[in-house]
mmCIF file of C-alpha atoms in Angstrom:
data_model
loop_
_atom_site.group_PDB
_atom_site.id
_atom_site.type_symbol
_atom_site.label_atom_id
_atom_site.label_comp_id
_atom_site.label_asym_id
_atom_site.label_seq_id
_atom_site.Cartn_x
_atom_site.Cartn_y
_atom_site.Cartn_z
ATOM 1 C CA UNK X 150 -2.794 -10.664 -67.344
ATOM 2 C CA UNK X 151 0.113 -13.569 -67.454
ATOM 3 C CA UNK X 152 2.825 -11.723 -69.433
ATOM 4 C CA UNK X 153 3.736 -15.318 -70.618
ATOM 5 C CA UNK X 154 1.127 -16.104 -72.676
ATOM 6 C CA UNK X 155 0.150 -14.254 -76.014
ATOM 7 C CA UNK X 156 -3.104 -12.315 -75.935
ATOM 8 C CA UNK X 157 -4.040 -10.872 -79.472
ATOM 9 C CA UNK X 158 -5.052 -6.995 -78.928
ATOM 10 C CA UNK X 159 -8.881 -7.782 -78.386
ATOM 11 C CA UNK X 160 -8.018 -10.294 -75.936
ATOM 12 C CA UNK X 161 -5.728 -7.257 -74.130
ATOM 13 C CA UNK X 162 -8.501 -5.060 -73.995
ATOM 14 C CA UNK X 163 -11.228 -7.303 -73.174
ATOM 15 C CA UNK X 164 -9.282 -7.556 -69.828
ATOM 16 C CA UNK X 165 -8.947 -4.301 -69.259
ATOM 17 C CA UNK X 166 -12.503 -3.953 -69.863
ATOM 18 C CA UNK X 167 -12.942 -6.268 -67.091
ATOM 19 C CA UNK X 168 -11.187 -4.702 -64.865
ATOM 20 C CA UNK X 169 -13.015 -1.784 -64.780
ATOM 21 C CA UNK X 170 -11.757 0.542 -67.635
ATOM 22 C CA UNK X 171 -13.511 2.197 -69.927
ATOM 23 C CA UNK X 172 -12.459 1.598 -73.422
ATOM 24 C CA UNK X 173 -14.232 1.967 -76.957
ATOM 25 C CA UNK X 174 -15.593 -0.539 -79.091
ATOM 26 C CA UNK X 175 -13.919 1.772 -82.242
ATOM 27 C CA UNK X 176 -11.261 0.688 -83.970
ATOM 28 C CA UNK X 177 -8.667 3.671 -81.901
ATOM 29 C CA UNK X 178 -8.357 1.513 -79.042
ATOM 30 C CA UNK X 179 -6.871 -0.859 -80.652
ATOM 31 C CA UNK X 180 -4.738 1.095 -83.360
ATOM 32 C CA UNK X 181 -2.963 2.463 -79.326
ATOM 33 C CA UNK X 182 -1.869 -1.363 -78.631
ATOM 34 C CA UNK X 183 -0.673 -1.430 -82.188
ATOM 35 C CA UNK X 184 1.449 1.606 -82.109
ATOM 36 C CA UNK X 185 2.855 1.288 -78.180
ATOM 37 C CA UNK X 186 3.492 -1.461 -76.479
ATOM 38 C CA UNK X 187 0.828 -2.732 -74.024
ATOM 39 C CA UNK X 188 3.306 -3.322 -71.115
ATOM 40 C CA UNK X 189 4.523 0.205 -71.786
ATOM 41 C CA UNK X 190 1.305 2.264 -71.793
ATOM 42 C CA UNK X 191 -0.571 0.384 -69.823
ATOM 43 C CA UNK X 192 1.931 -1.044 -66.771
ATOM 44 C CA UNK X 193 3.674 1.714 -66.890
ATOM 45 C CA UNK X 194 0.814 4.450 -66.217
ATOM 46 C CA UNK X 195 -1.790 2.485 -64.703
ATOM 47 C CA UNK X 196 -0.933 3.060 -61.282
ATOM 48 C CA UNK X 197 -2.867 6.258 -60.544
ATOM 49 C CA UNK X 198 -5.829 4.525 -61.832
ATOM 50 C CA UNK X 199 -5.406 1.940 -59.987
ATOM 51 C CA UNK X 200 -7.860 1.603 -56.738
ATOM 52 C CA UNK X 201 -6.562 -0.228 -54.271
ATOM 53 C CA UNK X 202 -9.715 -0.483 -52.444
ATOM 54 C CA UNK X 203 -11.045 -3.158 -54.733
ATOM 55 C CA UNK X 204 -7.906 -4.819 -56.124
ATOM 56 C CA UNK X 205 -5.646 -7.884 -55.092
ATOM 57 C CA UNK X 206 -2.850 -8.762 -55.884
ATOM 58 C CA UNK X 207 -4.164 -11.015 -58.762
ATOM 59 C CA UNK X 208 -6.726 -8.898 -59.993
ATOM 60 C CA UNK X 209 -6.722 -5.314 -60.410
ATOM 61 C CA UNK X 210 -9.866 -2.621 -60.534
ATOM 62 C CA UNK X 211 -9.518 0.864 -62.129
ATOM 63 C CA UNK X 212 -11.314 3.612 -60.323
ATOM 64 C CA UNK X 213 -14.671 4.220 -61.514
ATOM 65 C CA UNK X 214 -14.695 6.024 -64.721
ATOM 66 C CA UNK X 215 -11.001 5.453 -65.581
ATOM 67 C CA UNK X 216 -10.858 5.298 -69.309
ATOM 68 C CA UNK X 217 -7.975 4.444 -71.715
ATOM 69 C CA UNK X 218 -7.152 7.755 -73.099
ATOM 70 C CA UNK X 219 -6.696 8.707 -69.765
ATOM 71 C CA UNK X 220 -3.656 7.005 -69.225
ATOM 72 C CA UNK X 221 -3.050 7.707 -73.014
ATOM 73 C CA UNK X 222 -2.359 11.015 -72.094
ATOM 74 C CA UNK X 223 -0.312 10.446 -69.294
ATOM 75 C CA UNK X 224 1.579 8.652 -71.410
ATOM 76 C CA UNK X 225 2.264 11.280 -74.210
ATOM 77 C CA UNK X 226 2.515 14.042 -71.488
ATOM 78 C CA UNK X 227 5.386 11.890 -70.193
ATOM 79 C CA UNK X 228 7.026 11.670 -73.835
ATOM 80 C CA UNK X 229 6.920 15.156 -73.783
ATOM 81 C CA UNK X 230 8.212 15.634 -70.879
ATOM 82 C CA UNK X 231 11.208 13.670 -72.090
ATOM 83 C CA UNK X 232 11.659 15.856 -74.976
ATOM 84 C CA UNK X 233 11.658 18.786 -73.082
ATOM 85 C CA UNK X 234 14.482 17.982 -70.459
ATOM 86 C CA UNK X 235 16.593 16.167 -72.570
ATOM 87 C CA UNK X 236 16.845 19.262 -74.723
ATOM 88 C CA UNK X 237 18.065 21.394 -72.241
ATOM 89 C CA UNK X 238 20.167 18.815 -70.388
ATOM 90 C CA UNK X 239 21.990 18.430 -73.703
ATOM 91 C CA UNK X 240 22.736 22.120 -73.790
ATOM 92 C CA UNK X 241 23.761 22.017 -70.321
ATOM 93 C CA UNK X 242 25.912 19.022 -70.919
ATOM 94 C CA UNK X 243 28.301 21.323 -73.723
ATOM 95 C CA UNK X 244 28.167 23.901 -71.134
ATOM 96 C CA UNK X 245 29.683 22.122 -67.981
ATOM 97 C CA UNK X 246 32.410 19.963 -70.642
ATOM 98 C CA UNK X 247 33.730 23.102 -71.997
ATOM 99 C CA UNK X 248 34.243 25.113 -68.441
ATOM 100 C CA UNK X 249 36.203 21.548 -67.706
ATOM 101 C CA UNK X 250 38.000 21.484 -70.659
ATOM 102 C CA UNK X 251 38.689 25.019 -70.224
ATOM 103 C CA UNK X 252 40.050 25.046 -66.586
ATOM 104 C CA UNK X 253 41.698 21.556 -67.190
ATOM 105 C CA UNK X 254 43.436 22.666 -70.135
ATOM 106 C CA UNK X 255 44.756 26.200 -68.595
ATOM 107 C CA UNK X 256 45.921 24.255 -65.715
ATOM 108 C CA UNK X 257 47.634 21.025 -67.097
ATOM 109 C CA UNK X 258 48.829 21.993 -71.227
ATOM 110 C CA UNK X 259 46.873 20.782 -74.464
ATOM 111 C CA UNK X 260 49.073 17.676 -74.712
ATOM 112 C CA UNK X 261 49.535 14.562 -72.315
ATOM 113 C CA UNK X 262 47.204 15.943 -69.171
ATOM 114 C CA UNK X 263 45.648 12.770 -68.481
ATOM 115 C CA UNK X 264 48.191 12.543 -65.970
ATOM 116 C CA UNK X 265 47.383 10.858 -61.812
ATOM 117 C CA UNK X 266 48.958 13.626 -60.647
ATOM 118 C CA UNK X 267 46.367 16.194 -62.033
ATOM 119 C CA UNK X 268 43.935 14.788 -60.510
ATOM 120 C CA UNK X 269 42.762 14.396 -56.785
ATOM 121 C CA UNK X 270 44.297 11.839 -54.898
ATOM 122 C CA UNK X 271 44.093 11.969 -51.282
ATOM 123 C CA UNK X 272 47.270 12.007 -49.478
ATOM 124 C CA UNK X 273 48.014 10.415 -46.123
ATOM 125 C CA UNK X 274 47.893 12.528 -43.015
ATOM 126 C CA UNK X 275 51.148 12.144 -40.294
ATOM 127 C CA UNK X 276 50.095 11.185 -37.405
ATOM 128 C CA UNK X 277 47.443 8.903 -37.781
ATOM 129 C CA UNK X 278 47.005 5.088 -35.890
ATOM 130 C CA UNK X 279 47.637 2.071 -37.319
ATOM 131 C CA UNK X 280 44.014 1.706 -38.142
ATOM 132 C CA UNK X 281 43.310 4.655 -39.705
ATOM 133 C CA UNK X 282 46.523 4.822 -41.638
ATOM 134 C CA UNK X 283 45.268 1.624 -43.052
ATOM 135 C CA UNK X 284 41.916 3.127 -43.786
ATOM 136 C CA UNK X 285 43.839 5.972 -45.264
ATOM 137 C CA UNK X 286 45.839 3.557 -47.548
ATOM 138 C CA UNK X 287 42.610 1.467 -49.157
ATOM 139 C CA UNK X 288 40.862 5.006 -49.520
ATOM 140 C CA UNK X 289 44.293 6.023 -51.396
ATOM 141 C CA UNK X 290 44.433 3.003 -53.402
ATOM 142 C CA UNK X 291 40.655 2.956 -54.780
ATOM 143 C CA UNK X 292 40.651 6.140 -55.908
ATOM 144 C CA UNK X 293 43.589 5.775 -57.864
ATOM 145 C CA UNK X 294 42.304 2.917 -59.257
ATOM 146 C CA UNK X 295 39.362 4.692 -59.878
ATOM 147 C CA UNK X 296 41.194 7.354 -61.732
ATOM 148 C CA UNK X 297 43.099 4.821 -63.989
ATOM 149 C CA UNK X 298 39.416 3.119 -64.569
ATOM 150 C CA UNK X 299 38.279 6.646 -65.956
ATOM 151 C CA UNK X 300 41.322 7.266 -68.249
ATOM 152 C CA UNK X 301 41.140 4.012 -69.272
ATOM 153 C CA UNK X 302 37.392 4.519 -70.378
ATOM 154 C CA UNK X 303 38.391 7.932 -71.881
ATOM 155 C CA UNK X 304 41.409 6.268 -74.204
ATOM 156 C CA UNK X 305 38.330 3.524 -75.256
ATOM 157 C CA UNK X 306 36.237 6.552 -76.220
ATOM 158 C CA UNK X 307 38.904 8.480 -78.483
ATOM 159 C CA UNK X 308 39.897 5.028 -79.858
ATOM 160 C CA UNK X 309 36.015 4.350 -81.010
ATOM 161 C CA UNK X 310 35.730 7.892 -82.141
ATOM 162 C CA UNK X 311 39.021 7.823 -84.712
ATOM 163 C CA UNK X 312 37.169 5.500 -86.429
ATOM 164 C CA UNK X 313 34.221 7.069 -87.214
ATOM 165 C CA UNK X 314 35.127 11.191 -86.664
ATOM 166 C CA UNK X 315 37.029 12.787 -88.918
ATOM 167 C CA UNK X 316 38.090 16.183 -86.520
ATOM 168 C CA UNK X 317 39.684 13.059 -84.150
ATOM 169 C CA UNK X 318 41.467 11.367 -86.643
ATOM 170 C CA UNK X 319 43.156 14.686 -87.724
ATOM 171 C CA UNK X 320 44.604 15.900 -84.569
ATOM 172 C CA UNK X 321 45.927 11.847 -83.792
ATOM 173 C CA UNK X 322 47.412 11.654 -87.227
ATOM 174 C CA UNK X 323 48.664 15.255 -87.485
ATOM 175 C CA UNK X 324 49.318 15.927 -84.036
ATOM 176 C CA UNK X 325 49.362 12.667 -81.768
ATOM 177 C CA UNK X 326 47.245 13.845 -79.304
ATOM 178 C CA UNK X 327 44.039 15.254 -78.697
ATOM 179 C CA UNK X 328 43.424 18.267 -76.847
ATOM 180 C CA UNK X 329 41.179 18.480 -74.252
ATOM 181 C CA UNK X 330 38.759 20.954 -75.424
ATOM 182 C CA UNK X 331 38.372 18.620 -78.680
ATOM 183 C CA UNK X 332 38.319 15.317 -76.457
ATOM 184 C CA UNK X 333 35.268 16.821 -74.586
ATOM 185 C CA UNK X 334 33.100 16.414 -77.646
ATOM 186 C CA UNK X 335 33.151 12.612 -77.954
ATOM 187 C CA UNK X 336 32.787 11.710 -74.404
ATOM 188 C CA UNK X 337 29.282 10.841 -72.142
ATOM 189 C CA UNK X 338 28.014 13.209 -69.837
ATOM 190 C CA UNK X 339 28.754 10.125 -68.040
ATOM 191 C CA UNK X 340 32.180 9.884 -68.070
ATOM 192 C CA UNK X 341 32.120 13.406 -68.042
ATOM 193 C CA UNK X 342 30.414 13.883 -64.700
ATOM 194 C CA UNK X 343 32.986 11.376 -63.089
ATOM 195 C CA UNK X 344 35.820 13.458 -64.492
ATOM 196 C CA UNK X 345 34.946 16.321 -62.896
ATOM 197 C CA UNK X 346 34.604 14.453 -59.504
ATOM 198 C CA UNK X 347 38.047 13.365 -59.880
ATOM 199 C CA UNK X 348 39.270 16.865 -60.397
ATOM 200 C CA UNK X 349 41.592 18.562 -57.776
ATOM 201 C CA UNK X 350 39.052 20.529 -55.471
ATOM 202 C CA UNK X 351 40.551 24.069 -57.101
ATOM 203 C CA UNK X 352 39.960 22.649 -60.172
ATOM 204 C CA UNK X 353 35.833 22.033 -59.451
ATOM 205 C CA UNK X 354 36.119 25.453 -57.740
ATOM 206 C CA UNK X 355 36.915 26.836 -61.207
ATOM 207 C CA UNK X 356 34.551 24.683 -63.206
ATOM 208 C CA UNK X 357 31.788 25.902 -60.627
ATOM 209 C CA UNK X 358 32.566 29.560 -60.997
ATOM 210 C CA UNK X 359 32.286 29.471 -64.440
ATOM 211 C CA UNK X 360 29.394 28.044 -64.125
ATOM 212 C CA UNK X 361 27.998 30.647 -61.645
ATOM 213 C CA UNK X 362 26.969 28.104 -58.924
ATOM 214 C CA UNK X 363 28.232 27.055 -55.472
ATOM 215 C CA UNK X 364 31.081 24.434 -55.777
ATOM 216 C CA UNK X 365 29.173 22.478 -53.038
ATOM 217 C CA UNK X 366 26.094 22.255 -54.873
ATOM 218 C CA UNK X 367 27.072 21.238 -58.641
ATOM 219 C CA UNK X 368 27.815 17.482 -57.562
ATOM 220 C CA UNK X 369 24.146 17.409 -56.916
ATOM 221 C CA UNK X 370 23.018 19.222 -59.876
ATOM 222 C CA UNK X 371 25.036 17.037 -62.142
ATOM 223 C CA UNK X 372 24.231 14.072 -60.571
ATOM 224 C CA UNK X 373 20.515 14.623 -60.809
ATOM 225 C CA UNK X 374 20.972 15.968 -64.318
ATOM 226 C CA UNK X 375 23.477 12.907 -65.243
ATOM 227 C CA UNK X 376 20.312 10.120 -64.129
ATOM 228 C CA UNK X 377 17.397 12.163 -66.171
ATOM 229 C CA UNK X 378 19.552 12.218 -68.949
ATOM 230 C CA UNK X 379 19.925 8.607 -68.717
ATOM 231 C CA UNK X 380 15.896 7.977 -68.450
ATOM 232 C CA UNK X 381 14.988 10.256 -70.960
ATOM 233 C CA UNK X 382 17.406 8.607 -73.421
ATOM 234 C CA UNK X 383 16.158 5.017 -72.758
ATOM 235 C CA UNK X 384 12.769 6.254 -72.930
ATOM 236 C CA UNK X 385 11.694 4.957 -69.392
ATOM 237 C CA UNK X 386 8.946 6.851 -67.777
ATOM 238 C CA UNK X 387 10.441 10.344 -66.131
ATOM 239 C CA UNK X 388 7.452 12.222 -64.318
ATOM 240 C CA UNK X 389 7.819 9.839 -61.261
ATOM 241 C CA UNK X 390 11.673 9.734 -61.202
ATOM 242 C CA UNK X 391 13.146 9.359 -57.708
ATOM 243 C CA UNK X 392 17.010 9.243 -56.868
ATOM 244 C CA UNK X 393 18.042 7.890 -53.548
ATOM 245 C CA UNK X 394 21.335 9.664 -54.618
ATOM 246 C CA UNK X 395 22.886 12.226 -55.286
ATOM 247 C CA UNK X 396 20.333 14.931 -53.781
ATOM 248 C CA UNK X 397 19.999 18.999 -54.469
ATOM 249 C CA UNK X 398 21.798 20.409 -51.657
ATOM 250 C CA UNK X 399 19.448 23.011 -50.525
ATOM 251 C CA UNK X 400 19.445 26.238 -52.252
ATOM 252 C CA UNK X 401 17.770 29.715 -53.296
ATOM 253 C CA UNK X 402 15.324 28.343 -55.019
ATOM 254 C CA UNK X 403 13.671 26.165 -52.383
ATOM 255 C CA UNK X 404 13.935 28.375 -49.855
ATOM 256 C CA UNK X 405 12.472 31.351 -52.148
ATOM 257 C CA UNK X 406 9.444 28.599 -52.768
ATOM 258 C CA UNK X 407 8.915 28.053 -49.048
ATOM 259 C CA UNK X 408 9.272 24.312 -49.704
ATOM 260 C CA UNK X 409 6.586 22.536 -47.297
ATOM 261 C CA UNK X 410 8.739 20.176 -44.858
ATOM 262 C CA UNK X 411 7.827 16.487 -43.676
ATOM 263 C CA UNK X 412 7.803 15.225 -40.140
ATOM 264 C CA UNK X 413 11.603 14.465 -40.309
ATOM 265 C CA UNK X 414 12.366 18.590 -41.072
ATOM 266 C CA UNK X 415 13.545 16.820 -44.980
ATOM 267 C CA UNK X 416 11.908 18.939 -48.080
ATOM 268 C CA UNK X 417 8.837 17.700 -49.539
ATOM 269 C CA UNK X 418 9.929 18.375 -53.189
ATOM 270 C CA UNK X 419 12.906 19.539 -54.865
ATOM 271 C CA UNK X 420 15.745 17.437 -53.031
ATOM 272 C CA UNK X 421 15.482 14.107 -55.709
ATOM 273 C CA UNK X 422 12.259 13.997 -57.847
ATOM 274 C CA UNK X 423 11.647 15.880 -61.253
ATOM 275 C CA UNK X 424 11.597 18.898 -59.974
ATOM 276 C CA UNK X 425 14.818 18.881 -58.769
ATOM 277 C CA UNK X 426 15.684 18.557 -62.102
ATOM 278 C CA UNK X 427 13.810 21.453 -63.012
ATOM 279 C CA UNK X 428 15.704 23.124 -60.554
ATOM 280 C CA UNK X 429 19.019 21.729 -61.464
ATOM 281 C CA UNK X 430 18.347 23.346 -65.259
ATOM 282 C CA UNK X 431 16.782 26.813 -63.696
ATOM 283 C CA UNK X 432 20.547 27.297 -61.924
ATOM 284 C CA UNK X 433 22.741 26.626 -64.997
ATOM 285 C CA UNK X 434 20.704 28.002 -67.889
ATOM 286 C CA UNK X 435 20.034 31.166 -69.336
ATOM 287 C CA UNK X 436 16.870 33.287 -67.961
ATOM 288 C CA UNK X 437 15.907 32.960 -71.778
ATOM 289 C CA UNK X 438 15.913 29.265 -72.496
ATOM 290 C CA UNK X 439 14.839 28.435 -68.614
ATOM 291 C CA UNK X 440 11.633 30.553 -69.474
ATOM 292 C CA UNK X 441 10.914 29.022 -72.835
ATOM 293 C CA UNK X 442 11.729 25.382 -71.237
ATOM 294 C CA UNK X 443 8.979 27.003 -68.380
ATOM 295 C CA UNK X 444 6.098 27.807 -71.201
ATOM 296 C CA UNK X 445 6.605 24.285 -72.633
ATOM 297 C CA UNK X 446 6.103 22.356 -69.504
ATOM 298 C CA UNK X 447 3.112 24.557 -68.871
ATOM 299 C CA UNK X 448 1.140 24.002 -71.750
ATOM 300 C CA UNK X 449 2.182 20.399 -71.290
ATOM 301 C CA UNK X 450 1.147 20.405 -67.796
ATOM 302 C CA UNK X 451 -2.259 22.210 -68.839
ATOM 303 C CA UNK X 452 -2.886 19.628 -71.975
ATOM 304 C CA UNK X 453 -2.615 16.613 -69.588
ATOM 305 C CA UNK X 454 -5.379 18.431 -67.316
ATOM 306 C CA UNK X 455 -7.467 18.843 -70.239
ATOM 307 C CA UNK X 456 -7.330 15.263 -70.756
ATOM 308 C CA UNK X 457 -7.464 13.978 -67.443
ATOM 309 C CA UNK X 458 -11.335 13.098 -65.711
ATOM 310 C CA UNK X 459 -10.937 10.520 -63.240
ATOM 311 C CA UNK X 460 -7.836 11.341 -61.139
ATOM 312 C CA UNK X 461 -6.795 15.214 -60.277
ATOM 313 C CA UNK X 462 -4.053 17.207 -62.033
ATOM 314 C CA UNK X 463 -2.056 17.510 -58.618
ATOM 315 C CA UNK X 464 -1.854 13.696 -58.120
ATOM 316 C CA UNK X 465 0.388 13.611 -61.146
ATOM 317 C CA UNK X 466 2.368 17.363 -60.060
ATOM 318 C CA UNK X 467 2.921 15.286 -56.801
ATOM 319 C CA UNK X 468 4.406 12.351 -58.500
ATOM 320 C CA UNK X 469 6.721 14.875 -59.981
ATOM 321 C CA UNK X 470 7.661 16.065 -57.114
ATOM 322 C CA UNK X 471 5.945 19.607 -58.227
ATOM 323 C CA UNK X 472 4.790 22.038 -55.329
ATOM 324 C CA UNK X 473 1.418 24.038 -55.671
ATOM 325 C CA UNK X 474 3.181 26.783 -56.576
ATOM 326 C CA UNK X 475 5.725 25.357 -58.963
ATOM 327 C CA UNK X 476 5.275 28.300 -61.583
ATOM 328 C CA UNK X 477 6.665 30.411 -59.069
ATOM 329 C CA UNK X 478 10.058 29.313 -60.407
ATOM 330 C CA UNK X 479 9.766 31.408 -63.306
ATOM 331 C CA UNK X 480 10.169 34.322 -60.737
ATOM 332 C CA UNK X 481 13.034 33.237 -58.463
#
């Protein structure tokens, strides 16, 4: 279909009729269009319906029997998906600001700590060649820049939030500053995340402890965590999410789940898919809410096979990222 031109909603699904998928003549097809966007639903979950085998590039086929509430479902089971991590990533989110607002603020005072110095620039080793002092010096010089960038963005945020939150226009007119453990409200897990990568190594140390995970592995964990946020609260599709970086150092958890390998010696799943999410959340949450976020996914995971008849239940789990025996997590 040429997304330039207009096509009313029974010229929509008289081409995907024609393309091989199976969709009523009631009036429920069409009340789908009219509640979701066609470029949404359908080019956004066609894909495993898709067979290659008798499309081109101008002209795509749907496997035989693909039918529109099919990819219907996939769609809703990928709403709910979104739902479901965004929840607990928000929880997780309070959790990791107030361990940094906690060790920051025991560290540095209540009152003027957005200071360079209490944060992690890299000094200059003696002893070094021309070359790699020079190296030394740009290396030097970005991050600092970096850090002003961040405190910068951080002073933008509390000005925006006097305007519109009371609690931060009562410590700036009462006290003149605001302490950390109040700033940590108004900023983005964002701006959070880089904050704690521009933390003094000690400092992350701390933050990790608290937190009850290795220091080397919470980068990854809050990376991952930062980017599902982000697609969850754009609304862009989630159960295929990939990141080419950061990646889950490997842990426990895979190990405990004998995590298949590929020709390389890499990890199949867990390292930068969904399910390294799902790990991510299993590390820093209570055994309580991990095991309620667990049943949810479950019965979402078991709804979708209800639903699906043309393509298999594991196609999708693999999309995710999810191992055959991906409920085993509940038990690690």
């Amino acid at each position: 279909m040429d997304p330039k031109v207009f096509k009313t909603y029974n010229s929509q699904l008289r081409i995907l009729r024609s393309r091989g998928l199976i969709v009523p003549t009631t009036g429920v097809p069409k009340r789908i269009l009219q509640q979701e966007n066609y470029y949404k639903i359908i080019n956004g979950y066609k894909s495993l319906f898709i067979d290659p085998a008798l499309s081109t590039p101008l002209n795509e086929k749907y496997k035989v029997g693909s039918e529109l509430y099919e990819i219907k479902a996939l769609y809703d089971f990928d709403a709910e998906l979104r739902s479901i991590f965004l929840k607990r990533i928000l929880r997780i989110e309070n959790n990791f600001g107030s361990a940094i607002s906690y060790v920051f603020s025991e560290k540095y005072g209540h009152d003027n700590y957005l200071k360079l110095e209490n944060f992690n620039v890299p000094s200059i080793p003696v002893g070094l060649t021309p070359n790699q002092e020079k190296k030394a010096k740009i290396k030097q010089v970005n991050t600092i820049q970096d850090i002003y960038k961040l405190i910068q963005g951080i002073q933008g945020d509390i000005a925006r939030a006097i305007k519109n939150q009371k609690y931060i226009q009562h410590y700036m007119v009462d006290y003149g500053y605001i302490p950390m453990w109040v700033l940590i409200n108004v900023l983005t897990f964002g701006t959070v995340s880089k904050f704690y990568r521009t933390m003094k190594e000690a400092d992350q140390r701390s933050v990790a402890k608290i937190l009850n995970v290795q220091f080397d592995e919470l980068y990854g964990i809050i990376g991952i965590l930062t980017l599902v946020r982000n697609t969850c609260a754009h609304d862009e599709r989630l159960f295929d999410f990939i990141s080419h970086t950061p990646q889950l150092k490997t842990n426990y958890i895979h190990t405990n789940l004998s995590i298949p390998l590929d020709s390389n010696g890499n990890l199949l799943y867990g390292k930068n898919d969904l399910f390294a999410a799902l790990i991510s959340l299993k590390m820093l949450s209570s055994k309580t809410d991990f095991n309620k976020m667990f049943t949810e996914i479950k019965y979402a995971v078991e709804l979708l096979d209800n639903n699906l008849k043309t393509i298999l239940l594991d196609e999708v789990l693999d999309k995710m990222g999810f191992p055959n025996n991906w409920k085993d997590i509940k038990k690690v």
